[in-house]
Coordinates of C-alpha atoms in Angstrom, one line a residue:
M1 CA 75.4 107.1 127.9
E2 CA 76.3 108.7 131.5
I3 CA 78.0 112.7 131.1
P4 CA 78.4 114.3 135.0
L5 CA 78.8 118.0 134.6
K6 CA 82.0 119.6 136.3
K7 CA 81.5 120.8 140.5
D8 CA 81.5 124.4 139.4
E9 CA 79.4 124.2 136.2
K10 CA 75.9 126.9 136.9
K11 CA 74.9 127.3 133.3
L12 CA 74.5 124.4 130.9
I13 CA 74.7 126.6 128.1
G14 CA 73.4 123.3 125.1
V15 CA 74.1 119.9 123.8
F16 CA 75.9 119.3 120.2
F17 CA 76.9 116.9 119.1
Y18 CA 79.3 116.6 116.3
G19 CA 80.7 114.1 113.0
L20 CA 83.1 111.3 114.0
F21 CA 86.2 113.0 113.8
G22 CA 88.0 113.8 111.0
I23 CA 86.0 112.8 108.4
P24 CA 83.3 114.6 106.6
F25 CA 79.8 113.4 107.2
E26 CA 79.5 114.0 103.8
K27 CA 81.5 110.7 103.6
A28 CA 80.3 108.4 106.6
N29 CA 77.1 109.0 105.0
G30 CA 76.3 108.7 109.2
K31 CA 73.2 109.2 110.8
F32 CA 71.6 108.2 114.0
T33 CA 69.1 109.8 117.1
V34 CA 69.3 110.7 120.1
E35 CA 66.3 109.2 122.0
S36 CA 66.4 111.8 124.7
I37 CA 69.0 113.7 127.5
T38 CA 68.2 113.9 130.8
L39 CA 70.2 116.2 133.9
E40 CA 70.0 114.6 137.1
N41 CA 71.0 115.5 140.3
V42 CA 72.3 112.9 142.2
S43 CA 75.2 112.4 144.9
N44 CA 77.7 110.3 143.5
P45 CA 77.9 110.6 139.9
Q46 CA 80.1 108.4 137.8
K47 CA 80.7 108.4 134.2
T48 CA 80.7 105.7 131.4
D49 CA 84.2 103.9 131.3
I50 CA 83.5 103.1 127.3
F51 CA 86.8 101.4 127.3
A52 CA 85.3 98.9 129.4
S53 CA 84.2 95.5 129.0
N54 CA 82.8 92.0 130.0
E55 CA 83.9 90.1 127.2
P56 CA 84.9 87.1 127.7
P57 CA 89.3 87.3 126.2
V58 CA 89.8 85.9 122.7
V59 CA 91.3 82.5 122.2
D60 CA 91.2 80.2 118.8
T61 CA 90.4 77.9 119.8
A62 CA 90.2 75.7 115.8
K63 CA 92.5 72.7 115.3
N64 CA 91.6 72.4 111.7
V65 CA 94.2 74.2 109.7
T66 CA 98.1 74.1 109.4
I67 CA 101.4 75.2 109.1
D68 CA 104.1 73.5 106.9
E69 CA 106.4 73.4 108.8
K70 CA 108.7 72.7 105.9
L71 CA 108.3 75.7 104.3
D72 CA 111.3 77.0 103.7
A73 CA 111.0 81.6 104.0
W74 CA 113.3 82.4 101.2
D75 CA 110.8 80.7 98.8
F76 CA 107.6 82.6 100.8
V77 CA 108.7 85.4 100.4
K78 CA 108.5 85.2 96.7
N79 CA 105.5 84.5 96.8
I80 CA 104.0 87.5 98.5
G81 CA 104.9 89.7 96.8
A82 CA 103.0 94.1 95.9
G83 CA 101.2 94.8 99.2
L84 CA 99.7 97.5 100.7
N85 CA 100.2 98.9 105.1
S86 CA 96.2 99.8 106.4
Q87 CA 95.8 102.3 108.8
I88 CA 92.9 101.2 109.8
F89 CA 94.0 100.0 113.5
Q90 CA 96.3 102.0 114.2
D91 CA 95.0 104.8 116.6
Y92 CA 92.4 108.0 116.7
P93 CA 93.4 111.2 118.5
I94 CA 94.0 110.8 122.1
Q95 CA 92.4 114.1 123.2
L96 CA 89.0 112.5 122.6
D97 CA 88.1 109.2 124.3
M98 CA 86.0 107.5 121.5
G99 CA 85.3 103.4 122.4
Y100 CA 87.0 101.3 120.3
D101 CA 84.5 100.8 116.5
I102 CA 85.7 103.9 115.3
Y103 CA 88.6 104.2 112.9
P104 CA 91.7 107.1 112.5
D105 CA 90.7 110.3 110.7
Y106 CA 89.8 110.2 106.9
L107 CA 89.0 106.6 106.7
S108 CA 86.8 104.5 106.9
K109 CA 85.2 101.6 108.8
P110 CA 87.0 99.0 106.4
T111 CA 84.1 96.6 104.3
K112 CA 84.8 93.0 103.0
A113 CA 84.2 95.0 99.2
Q114 CA 87.2 97.5 100.7
I115 CA 90.0 93.8 101.1
H116 CA 88.0 92.2 97.6
F117 CA 89.4 95.5 95.6
I118 CA 93.0 95.9 97.0
K119 CA 92.9 91.8 95.4
E120 CA 91.2 92.9 92.5
S121 CA 93.9 95.3 91.6
G122 CA 96.0 92.7 91.7
L123 CA 98.0 92.8 95.2
N124 CA 98.1 90.3 97.5
A125 CA 99.7 91.8 101.0
I126 CA 97.8 93.7 103.8
R127 CA 99.5 95.1 106.6
L128 CA 97.8 95.6 109.4
Q129 CA 99.6 98.2 111.7
T130 CA 97.7 97.6 115.7
N131 CA 98.7 100.5 118.4
P132 CA 97.2 98.6 121.2
G133 CA 98.4 100.7 123.8
H134 CA 97.0 103.6 122.4
G135 CA 93.8 103.3 124.3
R136 CA 92.6 99.3 123.9
M137 CA 93.2 98.3 126.8
I138 CA 91.3 97.7 129.8
D139 CA 93.3 97.3 132.8
E140 CA 97.0 97.9 134.4
S141 CA 97.8 94.4 132.4
Y142 CA 97.5 95.8 129.7
R143 CA 94.4 93.3 128.8
L144 CA 93.0 93.7 125.6
S145 CA 89.6 94.5 124.6
P146 CA 88.1 91.3 123.3
G147 CA 86.1 93.5 120.6
Y148 CA 89.4 94.9 119.7
I149 CA 91.2 92.5 118.9
K150 CA 88.1 90.8 117.2
N151 CA 87.3 93.7 114.6
I152 CA 91.4 93.1 113.5
K153 CA 89.9 89.0 113.7
Q154 CA 87.2 90.1 110.9
V155 CA 89.5 91.7 108.2
V156 CA 92.7 89.1 109.4
D157 CA 89.3 86.8 107.9
W158 CA 87.9 88.7 104.9
C159 CA 92.0 88.2 103.9
I160 CA 91.8 85.2 104.5
E161 CA 88.9 84.6 102.3
E162 CA 91.1 86.0 99.4
D163 CA 93.9 83.9 99.3
M164 CA 95.5 87.6 100.4
Y165 CA 98.5 87.2 103.2
V166 CA 98.3 89.2 106.2
I167 CA 101.1 90.8 108.3
L168 CA 99.7 91.8 111.9
C169 CA 102.5 95.0 113.3
G170 CA 102.3 95.5 116.6
P171 CA 103.0 97.8 119.0
F172 CA 104.1 101.9 118.2
A173 CA 106.9 103.4 120.0
E174 CA 107.0 106.8 117.8
Y175 CA 103.6 107.6 120.6
A176 CA 105.4 107.6 123.9
I177 CA 106.7 111.6 122.9
N178 CA 103.6 113.0 121.7
E179 CA 102.2 115.5 124.9
D180 CA 98.7 114.6 125.8
Y181 CA 99.7 110.7 125.7
K182 CA 102.2 110.8 127.9
K183 CA 100.0 113.3 130.2
R184 CA 97.5 109.5 130.1
I185 CA 100.0 107.1 130.9
E186 CA 101.8 110.5 133.9
R187 CA 97.7 110.0 135.3
G188 CA 97.6 105.9 135.6
A189 CA 95.3 105.9 132.3
S190 CA 95.2 102.2 132.0
N191 CA 94.1 101.9 128.5
F192 CA 97.5 104.2 126.8
A193 CA 100.3 102.1 128.0
A194 CA 103.7 102.2 125.6
F195 CA 106.9 100.1 125.2
Y196 CA 110.5 102.1 125.2
V197 CA 113.7 100.8 123.9
N198 CA 115.8 102.1 126.6
E199 CA 117.5 100.1 129.8
K200 CA 115.1 103.0 131.6
D201 CA 111.8 100.8 130.3
K202 CA 113.0 98.1 129.8
K203 CA 111.1 96.3 132.4
E204 CA 107.3 97.5 132.2
S205 CA 108.3 97.1 128.1
E206 CA 108.5 93.6 128.2
R207 CA 105.9 93.0 130.4
F208 CA 103.2 95.3 127.8
L209 CA 104.6 93.4 124.8
K210 CA 104.6 90.1 126.5
A211 CA 100.4 90.7 127.3
V212 CA 99.8 92.1 124.1
W213 CA 101.7 89.2 122.2
E214 CA 100.3 86.6 124.9
Q215 CA 97.1 87.6 123.8
Y216 CA 97.4 88.4 120.1
A217 CA 98.4 85.1 119.5
K218 CA 96.3 83.3 121.7
A219 CA 93.6 85.1 119.9
F220 CA 95.3 84.0 115.8
N221 CA 96.5 80.2 115.8
N222 CA 95.1 76.9 114.1
S223 CA 92.2 79.1 112.3
Y224 CA 95.1 80.4 110.1
D225 CA 97.8 79.2 108.1
E226 CA 101.1 80.7 106.4
H227 CA 98.9 83.9 105.3
L228 CA 98.8 85.3 108.6
I229 CA 102.3 86.4 109.4
F230 CA 103.5 87.8 113.0
E231 CA 105.8 90.9 113.2
P232 CA 106.5 92.1 117.4
F233 CA 106.2 95.5 116.6
N234 CA 106.4 99.1 114.6
E235 CA 109.6 100.8 113.8
P236 CA 111.1 100.2 117.4
V237 CA 113.5 103.3 118.1
D238 CA 114.4 105.3 121.2
I239 CA 112.5 107.8 120.7
L240 CA 114.0 109.7 124.4
H241 CA 117.6 109.4 122.4
E242 CA 118.9 111.6 120.2
H243 CA 119.4 109.1 117.7
G244 CA 117.4 107.5 118.0
W245 CA 116.1 107.5 113.9
N246 CA 120.0 107.8 113.0
P247 CA 121.2 105.1 114.9
K248 CA 125.3 105.4 115.9
D249 CA 128.4 102.9 116.3
D250 CA 130.1 104.2 118.0
C251 CA 128.0 105.7 120.4
A252 CA 126.9 103.4 124.0
I253 CA 123.6 104.5 124.3
C254 CA 122.5 103.0 120.3
K255 CA 125.0 99.9 120.9
K256 CA 123.5 99.2 123.7
D257 CA 120.1 100.0 123.0
Y258 CA 120.2 97.5 119.5
A259 CA 121.1 94.6 122.3
I260 CA 118.1 95.4 124.5
L261 CA 116.2 95.0 120.8
N262 CA 117.9 92.0 120.1
E263 CA 116.3 90.9 123.5
Y264 CA 112.8 92.6 122.8
N265 CA 112.4 90.2 119.7
Q266 CA 113.7 87.4 121.5
L267 CA 110.8 87.9 123.4
V268 CA 108.2 88.6 121.5
L269 CA 108.8 86.0 118.7
D270 CA 109.7 83.0 122.8
T271 CA 106.1 84.0 123.5
I272 CA 104.3 83.3 119.9
R273 CA 106.4 80.0 119.5
S274 CA 105.3 79.1 123.3
T275 CA 100.9 79.3 122.9
G276 CA 102.6 76.0 119.9
G277 CA 100.0 74.9 117.8
N278 CA 100.8 76.9 114.1
N279 CA 102.2 79.2 116.0
A280 CA 105.3 76.9 116.9
N281 CA 106.1 77.5 112.7
R282 CA 104.1 80.9 112.0
F283 CA 106.9 83.0 110.1
V284 CA 107.6 86.0 112.2
L285 CA 109.3 90.1 110.7
I286 CA 112.0 91.4 112.6
N287 CA 113.0 94.7 113.0
G288 CA 116.1 96.4 113.6
L289 CA 116.3 100.2 115.2
G290 CA 113.6 102.0 113.2
A291 CA 113.5 99.7 110.5
R292 CA 116.6 101.3 108.6
W293 CA 118.0 98.8 106.0
D294 CA 121.4 99.9 108.3
T295 CA 120.6 98.4 111.0
I296 CA 119.4 95.2 109.6
T297 CA 122.0 95.2 108.5
D298 CA 124.4 96.7 111.2
K299 CA 127.1 94.5 112.8
N300 CA 124.9 95.1 116.5
F301 CA 121.5 93.4 115.1
K302 CA 120.9 89.6 115.5
L303 CA 118.4 87.8 114.3
P304 CA 116.6 85.5 117.4
K305 CA 117.8 82.1 118.6
D306 CA 114.2 80.4 117.0
K307 CA 113.2 76.5 117.8
A308 CA 111.5 76.7 113.5
K309 CA 113.6 76.6 111.1
K310 CA 114.0 79.1 107.9
K311 CA 111.0 81.4 109.3
L312 CA 112.3 84.3 110.6
I313 CA 112.0 87.7 108.2
P314 CA 114.2 90.4 108.0
T315 CA 111.7 93.6 107.2
Y316 CA 113.1 97.3 107.0
H317 CA 111.2 100.0 105.9
D318 CA 112.6 101.8 103.2
Y319 CA 112.2 106.0 101.7
S320 CA 115.1 106.5 99.4
M321 CA 113.5 109.4 97.1
G322 CA 112.5 110.9 100.3
G323 CA 108.8 110.5 101.6
T324 CA 106.8 113.5 102.5
A325 CA 107.6 117.4 103.5
A326 CA 107.5 116.9 106.6
G327 CA 110.6 113.9 106.8
G328 CA 113.0 117.1 105.9
N329 CA 114.2 115.5 103.2
Y330 CA 111.2 114.9 100.2
T331 CA 112.5 116.3 97.2
D332 CA 110.3 116.4 93.2
Y333 CA 112.6 114.8 92.3
Y334 CA 114.8 111.1 90.6
K335 CA 117.8 112.0 91.1
N336 CA 121.2 109.0 90.0
S337 CA 121.9 109.4 93.3
I338 CA 118.9 107.7 94.5
K339 CA 119.3 105.2 91.9
E340 CA 123.3 104.9 93.9
L341 CA 121.7 104.9 97.5
I342 CA 119.4 101.6 96.1
S343 CA 122.1 99.9 94.9
K344 CA 124.5 101.1 98.5
R345 CA 121.0 99.2 99.6
F346 CA 120.7 96.1 98.5
A347 CA 124.5 95.4 98.0
A348 CA 124.1 95.8 102.2
L349 CA 121.4 93.0 102.3
D350 CA 123.2 90.8 99.7
K351 CA 126.3 90.4 102.1
A352 CA 123.6 89.5 105.6
F353 CA 120.7 88.2 103.9
F354 CA 120.3 87.2 100.4
S355 CA 123.6 85.8 100.1
K356 CA 122.7 83.8 102.9
H357 CA 119.2 82.3 101.7
I358 CA 117.5 84.6 104.0
P359 CA 114.2 86.6 102.5
V360 CA 114.0 91.1 103.5
L361 CA 110.2 91.7 103.7
V362 CA 110.3 95.8 102.6
G363 CA 106.8 96.1 105.2
E364 CA 106.3 100.6 103.7
I365 CA 108.2 101.9 100.5
G366 CA 106.2 105.0 99.5
Q367 CA 106.3 108.3 98.1
S368 CA 104.6 111.8 98.5
R369 CA 101.9 112.2 95.8
R370 CA 103.7 115.9 95.1
T371 CA 106.4 114.4 93.5
P372 CA 105.6 114.9 89.3
I373 CA 104.3 110.9 88.9
L374 CA 106.8 110.5 85.9
E375 CA 109.8 110.9 89.0
R376 CA 108.4 108.7 90.9
I377 CA 107.2 105.5 88.7
K378 CA 111.2 106.1 87.6
W379 CA 112.1 105.7 91.3
I380 CA 110.0 102.7 91.4
K381 CA 110.5 100.7 88.5
D382 CA 114.3 101.0 89.8
F383 CA 113.4 99.8 93.4
T384 CA 111.4 97.5 91.8
A385 CA 114.2 96.3 89.2
E386 CA 116.2 95.5 92.1
A387 CA 114.1 93.7 94.4
S388 CA 113.1 90.6 91.5
K389 CA 116.3 89.9 90.3
P390 CA 116.7 85.9 90.7
N391 CA 119.4 85.9 93.4
R392 CA 117.2 88.2 95.7
S393 CA 113.7 86.9 98.2
C394 CA 112.3 90.2 98.9
A395 CA 108.0 91.6 98.8
L396 CA 107.2 94.8 99.4
L397 CA 104.5 96.7 100.8
L398 CA 103.3 99.8 99.3
W399 CA 102.7 103.0 101.7
N400 CA 99.3 103.6 102.3
D401 CA 98.2 106.7 104.0
S402 CA 94.5 108.2 105.5
A403 CA 95.4 111.8 104.1
L404 CA 93.3 112.0 101.3
V405 CA 94.5 115.6 100.4
D406 CA 97.7 116.4 101.0
D407 CA 98.8 119.6 103.0
G408 CA 102.2 118.3 103.4
R409 CA 102.6 115.9 105.9
F410 CA 101.5 113.2 104.3
F411 CA 101.6 110.9 101.2
S412 CA 98.3 111.4 100.1
G413 CA 96.4 108.6 99.8
Y414 CA 97.1 106.4 96.6
F415 CA 93.8 104.3 98.3
D416 CA 90.9 105.9 98.1
S417 CA 88.8 103.0 100.9
W418 CA 85.4 105.7 100.2
K419 CA 85.4 105.5 97.1
L420 CA 86.5 102.2 96.2
K421 CA 89.3 103.5 93.9
W422 CA 93.1 104.3 93.1
N423 CA 94.4 108.0 93.0
D424 CA 97.9 108.0 90.6
E425 CA 97.3 104.5 88.9
E426 CA 99.2 104.2 87.2
F427 CA 102.4 105.0 89.3
V428 CA 99.7 102.5 91.6
N429 CA 100.4 99.3 88.9
T430 CA 104.0 100.0 87.3
F431 CA 104.4 99.6 91.6
I432 CA 102.4 96.3 91.7
Y433 CA 104.0 95.5 87.5
G434 CA 107.5 96.3 89.7
A435 CA 107.8 94.1 92.7
Q436 CA 106.6 90.5 90.0
G437 CA 109.6 90.9 87.8
K438 CA 106.9 93.2 84.9
E439 CA 106.3 96.1 83.1
Y440 CA 103.5 97.7 83.5
P441 CA 102.9 99.4 79.8
L442 CA 102.3 103.7 80.1
S443 CA 100.9 104.2 77.6
S444 CA 102.4 108.1 75.6
D445 CA 99.4 110.5 76.3
F446 CA 100.1 109.8 79.7
I447 CA 104.0 110.4 80.0
K448 CA 103.2 113.8 77.7
K449 CA 100.5 114.8 80.0
N450 CA 102.7 114.5 82.7
E451 CA 106.0 115.3 81.8
V452 CA 107.9 117.0 84.1
K453 CA 109.6 120.2 82.6
I454 CA 112.4 123.0 84.3
P455 CA 112.8 126.2 83.8
S456 CA 116.4 126.9 83.5
I457 CA 117.9 128.9 86.5
V458 CA 120.1 131.0 84.9
G459 CA 120.5 134.9 85.3
K460 CA 117.4 134.4 88.0
N461 CA 118.1 135.1 92.1
I462 CA 117.5 132.1 93.6
L463 CA 117.0 134.5 97.0
K464 CA 113.5 135.8 97.3
N465 CA 114.6 137.5 99.5
P466 CA 117.6 138.5 101.7
V467 CA 118.9 135.9 104.3
E468 CA 121.2 136.6 107.0
I469 CA 123.5 134.0 108.4
K470 CA 125.0 134.3 111.7
D471 CA 126.3 132.2 114.1
W472 CA 126.6 128.6 111.6
K473 CA 123.5 128.8 111.7
P474 CA 122.8 127.1 108.0
Y475 CA 120.3 128.5 105.4
K476 CA 118.7 125.6 103.3
L477 CA 117.8 126.4 99.3
P478 CA 114.6 125.5 97.7
D479 CA 114.0 121.7 97.2
G480 CA 115.1 120.3 93.4
I481 CA 116.6 124.2 92.6
F482 CA 119.7 123.5 90.3
M483 CA 118.1 119.9 89.4
R484 CA 118.6 120.3 85.3
S485 CA 117.9 123.8 85.3
V486 CA 121.6 124.8 85.2
P487 CA 123.9 123.9 82.7
A488 CA 127.0 121.1 83.5
K489 CA 129.1 123.9 84.4
Y490 CA 128.5 127.7 84.9
K491 CA 129.7 130.3 88.3
I492 CA 127.0 131.5 91.2
E493 CA 127.3 135.5 91.4
L494 CA 126.5 136.1 95.3
E495 CA 126.2 140.0 97.2
I496 CA 127.4 139.4 100.5
E497 CA 127.2 142.7 102.8
K498 CA 129.1 142.1 105.5
T499 CA 128.1 142.1 109.6
G500 CA 130.7 141.5 111.4
S501 CA 134.5 141.3 112.5
E502 CA 135.2 137.8 110.7
P503 CA 131.7 137.3 108.1
K504 CA 132.5 133.5 106.8
F505 CA 131.0 131.3 104.1
E506 CA 129.4 128.3 103.4
F507 CA 127.9 126.5 100.3
C508 CA 127.2 122.5 102.0
C509 CA 124.8 120.3 101.3
M510 CA 123.8 116.5 102.9
D511 CA 123.4 114.0 100.6
Y512 CA 121.5 110.9 101.3
L513 CA 123.9 108.9 103.3
W514 CA 123.8 112.0 105.7
K515 CA 126.4 112.6 105.0
W516 CA 127.7 117.1 105.5
K517 CA 129.7 118.2 102.1
S518 CA 131.0 121.7 101.7
F519 CA 131.9 122.4 98.2
I520 CA 134.3 125.5 99.5
S521 CA 136.6 122.6 100.5
D522 CA 136.6 121.2 96.8
P523 CA 139.4 121.7 94.4
G524 CA 136.8 121.7 92.0
L525 CA 135.0 124.9 93.3
K526 CA 137.2 128.1 92.7
V527 CA 137.1 131.7 94.3
T528 CA 136.9 135.1 93.3
G529 CA 135.7 137.7 95.7
G530 CA 136.9 135.8 98.9
T531 CA 139.5 133.1 100.4
K532 CA 139.5 129.3 101.3
D533 CA 140.8 129.4 104.8
G534 CA 141.7 126.7 105.0
G535 CA 139.1 124.5 105.8
N536 CA 135.3 124.0 104.7
S537 CA 134.3 127.9 103.9
L538 CA 135.5 130.8 102.7
I539 CA 137.4 134.7 104.4
V540 CA 135.0 137.1 102.7
K541 CA 136.5 139.5 101.2
S542 CA 134.3 141.9 99.0
D543 CA 130.6 142.2 97.9
K544 CA 130.5 139.9 95.4
I545 CA 131.8 136.2 94.6
I546 CA 132.0 134.1 92.1
L547 CA 131.4 130.5 93.0
S548 CA 133.0 129.0 89.5
I549 CA 131.9 124.6 89.2
D550 CA 133.4 122.7 87.5
E551 CA 131.3 119.6 86.7
K552 CA 132.0 116.7 88.7
V553 CA 130.8 119.2 91.3
A554 CA 127.8 120.7 89.0
Q555 CA 126.9 117.4 89.5
E556 CA 127.2 116.7 92.6
I557 CA 125.2 119.8 93.6
Q558 CA 122.4 118.5 91.8
E559 CA 122.7 115.3 93.4
S560 CA 122.1 116.2 96.7
M561 CA 119.4 115.6 99.9
E562 CA 119.6 119.4 100.7
L563 CA 122.0 122.4 99.7
F564 CA 122.6 125.3 102.2
L565 CA 124.0 128.3 102.6
N566 CA 126.3 128.7 106.0
G567 CA 128.5 131.0 107.5
K568 CA 128.9 134.2 110.2
D569 CA 128.6 137.8 110.3
I570 CA 127.2 137.7 106.0
I571 CA 123.5 138.6 104.5
V572 CA 123.5 137.1 101.4
R573 CA 121.7 139.2 99.1
S574 CA 121.2 138.0 96.1
M575 CA 122.7 134.4 94.6
K576 CA 122.8 133.8 90.6
V577 CA 123.9 131.0 88.2
E578 CA 125.6 132.4 85.4
E579 CA 126.5 131.4 82.5

């Protein structure tokens, strides 16, 4: 490897060697020997291109494996059951150039033993997320590294040997806003590329998607029967639009984004089918904007036209319990409102798909391991009970990320690929059993040990410090503060200091449908120390405000996703619950 020094370098301080990024050296079990280091003064130094490859494209030339063209997607999905996501081919740090045989931080290199362990645990499918535009390209024509495809192919083959289903998932859109990523593309780095769901970048995005899927489809064809499933992309989203992750039906840009994604889905499907062979009848997953349940059930979403019959499977991702702390709607508790949300989602899927004999695959489902395990188990039991009802054909894949220690950003990996073990095995087994319509038995000792005990907040100041509220900038209360910690009805006493001429106060929430609600306007909330202004807020009249909460409002407060104090020209010095 040749590493040229900068032209203005006058002195070399030293040469340093590091272990792989993000991987503890003792876990990598890695040793290497540096045989020599040579310093040469040359007129035209050339840096080694670690992305370059002289290998020919990977093309599947087998002819002895076939797909039953009469196989129906409904019956097919019913056989999949429970599976696991794998990020092993997703990405590595954008800031570092490390070649093609490097895997994401904290994940070990994939092995046949890992796949066998996953299968033996009762999981029947693996979703391989890939991100070919993230340093896996050789030139401006979007030619993929043969080495990258071969690495994917090896893992796919191991899965097929275990009689598992494999979802080969295509590019991401999210990286397009990463500063390091953008800088590489702006500098003309041919190894990096992205697709965008917008009109401005549509033409080039189509060229990128077509090139990627021509290569994938040619590399994975007649060697693979229906056990291999294609998924055009992961969470396609208009990442540059303010509604990207939450499209609005009354937004002209969002409507256009729906139409563009419909075209992308059609383009990739046609590209796959054009390669013939088994790909003419291969099952293909179809995403909506942001991989949301409400975008695949929206009137603007269209399944592409397909020459093959009953081979398309709508897919979405479900984090109905909130996901991670970084997601902003993280919760420690399973609530009735979440259960109602799950029922609402499946009712929408019934209308859009199940009633029409069209199956659905939940490509990601999960919740942070920060959430108490019994709360997660209650949630996943209810979710799998809905998914496994006899009038539905639905498979589920558990999200698993690379973080073995949860710092709040991640789910904190359920699967430890280094030690071949499950973290929170009871939760994983409950998921696996539930996806099959069965119940995993929990021991009384486990239930007792993990029982969630919530202390009462009655008489305690909820606020650690006084909170200044101005210009209608809401202050978020601690998550789950009212969950199972208050009586059926109660009073909230607030000490208020006025800081301006128009002091106003609002007690409000965001529910699990992302709808904003103010409790002040609810007739079930009575007030002393202030006057309701006829809208959503309270005109502050005293330095003490008492909110009398009836049982209905108390339930809504407990079931909300997030709670806020809002208003203007006030400082909330304390907030106490009294019976």
